[in-house]
Amino acid sequence: MSVCCLPDAPKLPSVSVSASAEIVEGSSVNLTCNGEANPAATYTWFKVNDRDPLSQTPQLNFSSIRSSESGQYSCTATNALGNTSSSIYINVKYAPKFASLSVIPSGEIVEGSSVNLTCSSDANPVANYTWYKENQTLLQGPEHIYHFTSISPDDRGIYYCKAENQFGHINSLFLFLNVQYAPKLPSVSVSPSAEIVEGSSVNLTCSSDANPVANYTWYKENEEQPLGPGSIYNLASISSEDKGNYCCKSENKHGQSSSFLFISVQYAPKLPSVSGSVSGEGSSVTVTCSSDANPAANYTWYKENEDSPKASGQTFTISDDGHEQSGNYQCKVQNSRGHHSSTLHLVVVQISPEDPGVWKTVAGTVIAILLVVLIVSIMLWNW
């Protein structure tokens, strides 16, 4: 009598799938399909939703797995009695592949508007973001949008973002944020900055912070017509008539702003003008000298052939002392920039009281005749 082994009873395949716990892009990954079957089973690997088999062995090997190979995989075991399947989800972890930085709105960015910077990245697990402005850290965290509620000119500059997870990081390209705005209050200056003297060359300069750059126009107060365009206005030979307030207007397509500058021109006294008046009683003559000057002038009166001044100040009173007061009188006007003078001629005439042709009600009278520049006549009457 002989004894031999009996074959196992027929058995439907039973399948289990195993893989390493965490799968990182670039690593080697092996998926194994284990099963018991009688008769022996054949094995086929598929990726879910793909028809083409990946392997017809119990193992599915990835020598350097890619992020695109994440997904659901199924192993099917088949024998003469039937088939059975088991599946596994492969989640491939990977560092951020890129960081793309964009801005909304994409056109002109104007001061005061709302602006979003968006940093996009492909990463598993999802990336955290760090925001930078010209190498200064602005914000760190999961937020991929950096928001400006009301953007200002100070926000103008170069920005970039960094996308990062535990497997690596990557920086975006630089993005220049160009904030446009109306001109700020202009700064105005005059050169030379010291005293401005008549006849010298003077430059008025205007500058303003603006984006796009401002256009400049100069005006003089109370004049509608502009003096000229440009940030610099030149007075080649400034005169006393050029003194006053000047306005610089800076302007671009977003608005305008203006500043004022007062120009004081120093100059020597102009030709003095002399006038006279007789007192009510007819006993004296008061003469007045005036001249346009900057700084204000000093006035001195001289009589011909006399070294000592007769008086100082704009007015000079000549009392009636008879013919001795006749003669030439000079008004000299002087300041730190120069001097000028005018001469008057005084003639004292005795008129007989019996002369019927001259004011019959006045007798024994002295007439003072003042000749100033061309003809200025004043009659001084006295008993």
XYZ file of C-alpha atoms in Angstrom:
383
model
C 0.000 0.000 0.000
C 1.336 3.377 -0.963
C 0.342 6.870 0.230
C 0.708 10.082 -1.815
C -0.128 13.758 -1.282
C -3.550 14.963 -2.304
C -3.793 18.362 -4.115
C -5.300 21.427 -2.317
C -8.916 22.104 -2.940
C -9.640 24.844 -5.513
C -9.520 28.381 -3.936
C -10.552 31.881 -5.158
C -7.646 34.368 -5.086
C -7.272 36.574 -1.998
C -5.199 39.803 -2.483
C -3.444 42.313 -0.222
C -1.272 45.253 -1.321
C 1.607 46.824 0.587
C 3.830 49.891 0.107
C 6.081 52.120 2.189
C 4.309 54.560 4.530
C 5.423 57.923 3.000
C 6.288 58.185 -0.634
C 8.490 61.082 -1.718
C 9.093 62.099 -5.308
C 12.287 60.581 -6.681
C 12.311 57.637 -4.303
C 12.098 53.960 -5.266
C 8.669 52.441 -4.589
C 7.573 48.795 -4.755
C 3.943 47.712 -4.629
C 3.398 44.008 -3.830
C 0.268 41.990 -4.432
C -0.019 38.921 -2.133
C -2.622 36.250 -2.565
C -3.497 32.613 -2.026
C -5.146 30.710 -4.816
C -5.634 27.199 -6.109
C -4.916 26.786 -8.901
C -2.188 29.442 -8.927
C -3.292 32.976 -9.866
C -1.936 35.426 -12.369
C -1.552 39.087 -11.325
C -2.193 42.295 -13.252
C -1.582 45.909 -12.131
C -3.635 48.827 -13.409
C -3.853 52.491 -12.584
C -7.494 53.337 -11.994
C -9.141 54.801 -15.105
C -6.283 53.568 -17.315
C -6.954 50.526 -19.535
C -3.362 49.546 -20.197
C -1.855 47.173 -17.628
C 1.262 48.376 -15.854
C 2.585 45.001 -14.744
C 1.576 41.322 -14.944
C 3.595 40.221 -11.966
C 2.801 40.468 -8.259
C 5.133 43.497 -8.010
C 4.774 46.994 -9.458
C 8.071 48.872 -9.234
C 8.806 52.617 -9.561
C 12.552 53.245 -9.659
C 12.136 57.033 -9.267
C 8.513 57.891 -8.684
C 7.130 61.144 -10.052
C 4.449 63.401 -8.609
C 2.314 62.721 -11.663
C 2.198 59.044 -10.646
C 0.079 59.762 -7.604
C -3.265 57.990 -7.809
C -5.265 54.808 -7.214
C -3.659 51.522 -8.247
C -5.412 48.161 -8.463
C -4.035 44.605 -8.435
C -6.245 41.827 -9.875
C -5.529 38.148 -9.173
C -7.134 35.609 -11.544
C -7.349 31.804 -11.703
C -9.733 29.256 -13.220
C -12.234 29.834 -10.476
C -12.471 33.610 -10.878
C -10.715 36.889 -9.927
C -10.494 39.327 -7.117
C -8.942 42.835 -6.755
C -7.425 45.075 -4.150
C -6.390 48.715 -4.542
C -4.113 51.242 -2.904
C -3.820 55.020 -3.199
C -0.340 56.348 -3.800
C 0.178 59.897 -2.513
C 3.519 61.181 -3.776
C 4.914 64.036 -1.694
C 7.103 66.675 -3.343
C 8.668 70.063 -2.854
C 7.120 73.145 -4.555
C 7.788 72.907 -8.279
C 7.442 76.638 -8.993
C 6.279 79.918 -7.492
C 4.425 82.210 -9.862
C 3.767 85.814 -8.801
C 1.029 87.943 -10.381
C -0.692 91.259 -9.639
C -4.334 92.346 -9.885
C -5.178 94.739 -11.440
C -2.714 93.943 -14.193
C -2.797 97.452 -15.732
C -1.887 100.796 -14.164
C -1.793 100.829 -10.372
C -2.853 104.199 -8.963
C -2.387 105.478 -5.421
C -5.370 104.643 -3.206
C -6.532 101.629 -5.188
C -6.930 98.051 -3.890
C -4.195 95.682 -5.116
C -3.601 91.937 -4.696
C -0.333 90.070 -5.203
C -0.932 86.338 -5.767
C 1.695 83.618 -5.352
C 0.807 80.256 -6.957
C 2.660 76.984 -6.491
C 2.318 73.217 -7.076
C 3.389 71.307 -3.943
C 2.418 68.317 -1.772
C 1.739 68.988 0.996
C 0.518 72.486 0.150
C 3.121 75.213 0.538
C 3.431 77.995 3.027
C 4.369 81.392 1.607
C 6.822 84.066 2.634
C 6.429 87.542 1.123
C 9.380 89.852 0.541
C 9.862 93.443 -0.530
C 13.433 94.081 -1.614
C 14.743 91.332 0.737
C 12.705 92.554 3.709
C 10.243 89.952 5.042
C 6.640 91.181 4.952
C 4.535 88.137 5.880
C 4.799 84.388 6.480
C 2.029 81.789 6.495
C -0.407 79.808 4.394
C -1.920 82.879 2.724
C -0.955 82.980 -0.941
C -2.413 86.508 -1.458
C -0.781 89.696 -0.200
C -3.360 92.491 -0.095
C -3.013 96.289 -0.248
C -6.274 97.905 0.874
C -5.205 101.371 -0.269
C -1.831 101.316 -1.973
C 0.542 104.266 -1.500
C 3.686 105.520 -3.262
C 5.735 104.031 -0.405
C 4.566 100.579 -1.551
C 6.371 101.007 -4.864
C 9.212 98.533 -5.231
C 10.374 94.976 -6.033
C 8.431 92.036 -4.574
C 8.848 88.266 -4.635
C 7.453 85.268 -2.769
C 8.869 81.958 -1.519
C 6.827 78.731 -1.587
C 7.992 76.149 0.970
C 7.075 72.827 2.541
C 9.072 70.198 4.440
C 10.525 68.827 1.209
C 11.974 72.053 -0.169
C 11.344 75.607 -1.313
C 11.488 77.809 -4.407
C 11.415 81.577 -5.007
C 9.332 83.389 -7.586
C 10.708 85.794 -10.129
C 10.871 89.454 -9.116
C 7.855 91.667 -9.742
C 8.211 95.446 -9.856
C 5.148 97.180 -8.440
C 4.897 100.609 -10.055
C 2.486 102.855 -8.135
C 1.361 105.936 -10.051
C 0.303 109.102 -8.220
C -0.367 112.804 -8.642
C 2.464 115.268 -7.879
C 3.145 115.933 -4.230
C 3.590 119.527 -3.017
C 6.438 120.965 -5.114
C 9.682 122.165 -3.573
C 10.693 125.565 -4.957
C 14.044 127.307 -4.605
C 15.956 130.285 -5.976
C 19.590 130.486 -7.020
C 21.545 132.357 -5.860
C 19.971 131.780 -2.457
C 21.526 134.934 -0.948
C 20.571 138.531 -1.782
C 19.324 139.005 -5.331
C 20.644 142.170 -6.939
C 19.205 143.893 -9.986
C 21.004 142.867 -13.170
C 22.088 139.435 -11.931
C 21.066 136.085 -13.424
C 18.540 134.194 -11.300
C 17.191 130.649 -11.603
C 13.895 129.489 -10.089
C 13.815 125.709 -9.612
C 10.793 123.496 -8.989
C 10.771 119.787 -8.163
C 7.991 117.419 -7.187
C 7.631 113.740 -6.394
C 5.260 112.320 -9.018
C 4.690 109.185 -11.096
C 4.639 109.549 -14.026
C 7.048 112.487 -13.908
C 5.378 115.889 -13.683
C 5.311 118.723 -16.193
C 6.139 122.140 -14.715
C 4.774 125.598 -15.507
C 5.831 128.904 -13.925
C 3.484 131.846 -13.326
C 3.861 135.274 -11.755
C 1.101 136.376 -9.398
C -1.848 138.169 -10.980
C -0.703 137.160 -14.468
C -2.759 134.623 -16.399
C -0.153 133.880 -19.049
C 2.545 131.392 -17.996
C 6.143 132.540 -17.894
C 7.324 129.314 -19.412
C 7.460 125.517 -19.121
C 10.127 123.434 -17.436
C 11.311 122.882 -13.897
C 13.811 125.782 -14.158
C 12.857 129.358 -15.053
C 15.734 131.762 -15.749
C 15.703 135.540 -15.317
C 18.831 136.414 -17.286
C 19.068 139.999 -15.992
C 16.598 140.473 -13.183
C 15.062 143.902 -12.688
C 13.184 145.632 -9.899
C 9.943 144.969 -11.795
C 10.565 141.217 -11.430
C 10.089 141.224 -7.666
C 6.967 139.457 -6.377
C 5.359 136.066 -5.882
C 5.997 133.260 -8.354
C 3.989 130.052 -8.645
C 5.224 126.669 -9.854
C 2.505 124.246 -10.955
C 3.466 120.568 -11.288
C 1.037 118.352 -13.146
C 0.600 114.837 -14.529
C -2.433 112.812 -15.666
C -3.374 111.989 -12.067
C -3.537 115.564 -10.739
C -1.618 118.729 -9.962
C -0.079 120.690 -7.095
C 1.393 124.207 -6.722
C 3.879 126.074 -4.529
C 4.748 129.769 -4.250
C 8.028 131.630 -3.933
C 8.589 135.320 -3.174
C 11.487 137.045 -4.946
C 12.906 140.204 -3.385
C 15.172 142.165 -5.757
C 17.625 144.654 -4.332
C 18.475 147.722 -6.396
C 19.949 151.188 -6.133
C 17.584 154.178 -5.790
C 15.847 155.255 -8.961
C 15.897 158.943 -10.031
C 14.333 160.845 -7.113
C 11.217 162.917 -7.654
C 10.969 166.263 -5.800
C 7.780 168.145 -4.933
C 7.083 171.228 -2.817
C 4.319 173.021 -0.976
C 3.916 176.488 0.582
C 2.746 176.780 4.184
C -0.603 178.360 4.835
C 0.910 181.534 6.181
C 3.298 181.800 3.215
C 6.323 181.853 5.504
C 8.104 178.665 4.375
C 8.383 176.047 1.679
C 8.415 172.287 2.379
C 10.042 170.121 -0.275
C 9.697 166.319 -0.441
C 12.037 163.854 -2.112
C 11.003 160.279 -2.922
C 12.701 157.394 -4.716
C 11.999 153.719 -5.385
C 14.770 151.645 -3.763
C 15.409 148.287 -2.089
C 16.580 148.287 0.617
C 14.899 151.552 1.641
C 16.990 154.616 0.900
C 18.387 157.330 3.170
C 17.761 160.968 2.123
C 20.153 163.914 2.599
C 19.679 167.559 1.519
C 22.566 169.796 0.455
C 22.784 173.437 -0.666
C 25.127 174.375 -3.465
C 28.672 175.237 -2.341
C 28.039 174.009 1.208
C 29.780 170.889 2.483
C 27.534 170.257 5.456
C 24.090 168.770 4.815
C 21.115 171.050 5.398
C 18.834 168.211 6.546
C 18.192 164.466 6.422
C 14.974 162.643 5.694
C 12.527 162.813 2.830
C 11.174 166.266 3.697
C 13.055 169.549 4.098
C 11.474 172.829 5.191
C 13.033 176.075 3.902
C 12.003 179.067 5.988
C 11.862 182.644 4.602
C 15.139 184.371 5.334
C 15.053 186.530 2.219
C 17.280 186.324 -0.780
C 19.871 184.263 1.144
C 17.762 181.133 0.654
C 17.912 181.367 -3.139
C 20.092 178.755 -4.843
C 20.381 175.149 -5.871
C 19.360 172.376 -3.474
C 20.273 168.759 -3.990
C 18.380 165.728 -2.691
C 20.782 162.775 -2.464
C 19.275 159.286 -2.122
C 21.474 156.361 -1.100
C 21.321 152.700 -0.032
C 23.768 149.778 0.028
C 23.305 149.276 -3.743
C 24.057 152.809 -4.928
C 22.872 156.402 -4.962
C 21.069 158.967 -7.094
C 20.221 162.664 -6.760
C 17.968 165.435 -8.053
C 18.546 169.217 -7.910
C 15.985 171.967 -7.449
C 16.480 175.721 -7.977
C 14.962 178.094 -5.424
C 14.482 181.757 -6.363
C 13.298 184.210 -3.707
C 11.776 187.378 -5.298
C 10.609 190.516 -3.456
C 7.393 191.876 -4.978
C 6.241 195.448 -4.268
C 2.913 195.705 -2.459
C 1.858 198.459 -4.859
C 2.054 196.190 -7.877
C -1.579 196.045 -8.978
C -1.011 193.080 -11.267
C -0.269 190.612 -8.492
C -2.847 189.633 -5.888
C -4.012 193.063 -4.698
C -4.853 191.821 -1.240
C -1.228 190.908 -0.474
C 1.496 193.545 0.001
C 5.247 193.362 0.629
C 5.466 189.700 -0.394
C 8.383 187.340 -1.170
C 7.923 184.731 -3.917
C 9.884 181.470 -3.810
C 10.173 179.791 -7.207
C 11.307 176.183 -7.209
C 12.658 174.765 -10.419
C 12.801 170.981 -10.066
C 14.164 168.851 -12.916
C 12.427 170.796 -15.730
C 9.871 173.247 -14.263
C 8.312 173.027 -10.811
C 7.290 176.496 -9.550
C 6.147 177.295 -6.043
C 5.468 180.875 -4.887
C 6.437 181.722 -1.352
C 4.597 184.745 -0.019
C 5.638 186.670 3.033
C 5.061 190.070 4.462
